[in-house]
Short mmCIF file of C-alpha atoms in Angstrom, two decimals:
data_model
loop_
_atom_site.label_atom_id
_atom_site.label_comp_id
_atom_site.label_asym_id
_atom_site.label_seq_id
_atom_site.Cartn_x
_atom_site.Cartn_y
_atom_site.Cartn_z
CA MET A 108 133.21 100.82 77.54
CA ILE A 109 129.81 100.13 78.54
CA ARG A 110 129.73 100.29 82.97
CA ILE A 111 126.53 100.10 85.17
CA VAL A 112 125.65 103.09 86.75
CA GLY A 113 122.51 102.59 88.26
CA LEU A 114 120.74 99.12 89.39
CA GLN A 115 117.25 99.75 91.10
CA ARG A 116 115.75 96.67 92.36
CA ASP A 117 112.47 95.55 92.84
CA SER A 118 110.01 92.43 92.70
CA ASP A 119 107.99 94.08 90.32
CA PRO A 120 109.51 93.84 86.94
CA ARG A 121 108.08 96.48 85.96
CA LYS A 122 110.04 98.89 88.66
CA GLU A 123 113.13 97.27 88.29
CA PHE A 124 115.88 98.55 85.74
CA VAL A 125 119.54 98.69 85.05
CA LEU A 126 121.40 102.20 84.11
CA LEU A 127 124.37 101.43 81.25
CA GLN A 128 127.03 104.39 79.86
CA ASN A 129 128.86 104.11 77.68
CA GLN A 130 132.02 105.56 79.44
CA GLY A 131 134.87 105.00 76.77
CA SER A 132 135.78 107.20 73.74
CA MET A 133 134.44 105.27 71.15
CA ARG A 134 131.15 104.06 70.16
CA VAL A 135 129.51 100.98 71.26
CA CYS A 136 126.33 98.95 69.76
CA LEU A 137 124.63 97.08 72.80
CA LYS A 138 123.69 93.84 70.71
CA GLY A 139 125.35 91.16 72.78
CA HIS A 140 126.48 93.02 76.09
CA ALA A 141 124.82 90.35 78.58
CA LEU A 142 123.80 91.29 82.57
CA LEU A 143 124.89 88.60 84.82
CA SER A 144 123.97 88.75 88.57
CA GLU A 145 126.08 86.17 91.10
CA SER A 146 123.65 85.16 92.81
CA ALA A 147 123.34 82.87 95.82
CA GLY A 148 121.25 79.80 94.27
CA GLU A 149 122.22 77.32 91.95
CA LYS A 150 121.17 79.56 88.60
CA PRO A 151 122.69 83.41 88.31
CA ASN A 152 120.26 85.70 86.74
CA PHE A 153 121.61 85.76 83.22
CA ALA A 154 120.22 88.61 80.22
CA VAL A 155 121.22 89.07 76.64
CA ILE A 156 121.21 92.85 75.14
CA ARG A 157 119.60 91.62 71.42
CA ASP A 158 118.45 95.44 70.38
CA ASP A 159 120.65 96.68 67.45
CA ALA A 160 121.63 100.38 69.12
CA CYS A 161 124.52 102.21 69.56
CA LEU A 162 125.49 104.99 72.07
CA MET A 163 127.88 107.28 71.04
CA PRO A 164 130.42 108.35 74.07
CA GLY A 165 128.61 109.26 77.42
CA GLN A 166 124.99 108.49 76.06
CA TYR A 167 123.20 106.28 78.72
CA ALA A 168 120.71 103.29 77.90
CA LEU A 169 118.17 101.83 80.38
CA VAL A 170 117.88 98.12 80.68
CA ARG A 171 114.28 97.42 81.46
CA THR A 172 113.60 93.39 82.52
CA CYS A 173 109.74 94.28 81.81
CA SER A 174 108.36 94.26 78.04
CA GLY A 175 108.27 97.50 76.05
CA THR A 176 109.27 98.70 72.68
CA PRO A 177 112.85 100.03 72.45
CA ARG A 178 113.10 103.55 71.72
CA TRP A 179 114.99 106.50 72.40
CA ASP A 180 113.81 109.12 74.52
CA THR A 181 115.01 112.17 76.25
CA LYS A 182 115.92 112.52 80.32
CA THR A 183 114.51 115.82 81.95
CA ASP A 184 117.58 117.62 81.67
CA GLY A 185 117.82 116.98 77.73
CA TYR A 186 120.29 113.98 77.72
CA PRO A 187 119.16 111.48 75.21
CA VAL A 188 118.85 107.93 76.49
CA TYR A 189 118.06 104.55 75.12
CA TYR A 190 115.27 102.26 77.02
CA VAL A 191 116.01 98.38 76.05
CA TYR A 192 113.17 96.01 77.54
CA LEU A 193 114.59 91.74 78.50
CA GLY A 194 111.09 91.07 78.30
CA GLU A 195 110.68 88.82 81.68
CA SER A 196 107.68 88.72 83.23
CA GLU A 197 109.56 87.78 87.13
CA SER A 198 112.42 90.40 88.63
CA LEU A 199 116.12 89.31 87.86
CA TRP A 200 117.77 91.46 90.67
CA THR A 201 115.85 91.10 93.70
CA GLU A 202 118.76 90.05 95.57
CA GLU A 203 120.84 92.73 97.45
CA TYR A 204 123.86 93.05 97.85
CA VAL A 205 124.68 90.78 95.15
CA PRO A 206 126.80 91.60 92.13
CA VAL A 207 125.57 92.33 89.05
CA HIS A 208 128.07 92.03 86.28
CA VAL A 209 127.72 93.46 82.55
CA LEU A 210 129.79 91.78 80.18
CA ALA A 211 131.11 92.82 76.51
CA PRO A 212 131.73 90.41 73.17
CA GLN A 213 135.14 89.94 72.62
CA HIS A 214 135.02 88.71 68.73
CA SER A 215 131.77 87.98 66.63
CA TYR A 216 131.78 86.04 63.39
CA CYS A 217 128.99 85.61 60.78
CA GLU A 218 129.06 84.02 57.37
CA ARG A 219 128.55 86.66 54.75
CA THR A 220 126.69 86.62 51.83
CA LYS A 221 128.61 86.22 47.86
CA GLU A 222 128.79 89.25 46.75
CA LEU A 223 127.78 89.22 42.87
CA LEU A 224 129.88 91.55 40.84
CA MET A 225 129.07 93.33 37.65
CA LEU A 226 131.48 93.60 35.11
#
C-alpha cells in the first residue's frame, strides 16, 4: 500500500516534491498511481506516475514536480529511494492546507500479442 509520508510545497517546481512509501507487505509497482489535490479553484491538480519501477516493502519514492531522469539513489542513511520526475514547469501543490491524495490502480487490462507455438 503506497502512502504519502511527506509533502514539500514550494512555488519553485525544482524544490517541490511528494514523498511516498510502500507501507504494505508486498512489492508495489508505481506505474498508474496518481496524485490529486483538492484544489480550491475549478480544476484540481493531477499527476500520473508513468515510471515502471517497483517498491519493495518499506522503500520510498520521491516524486519531484520538475524535469529530470528517473533513478534509484541512496539516502544519507544508505536506504534506497526512487526518484520520479513529473516534468512540470509550474508547481502543483502550492496551496496550503489543501489535501493531496494518492490514487492506486484497481485493475489494468492490455491486449496481448498472440504467441506462436512451435510444434
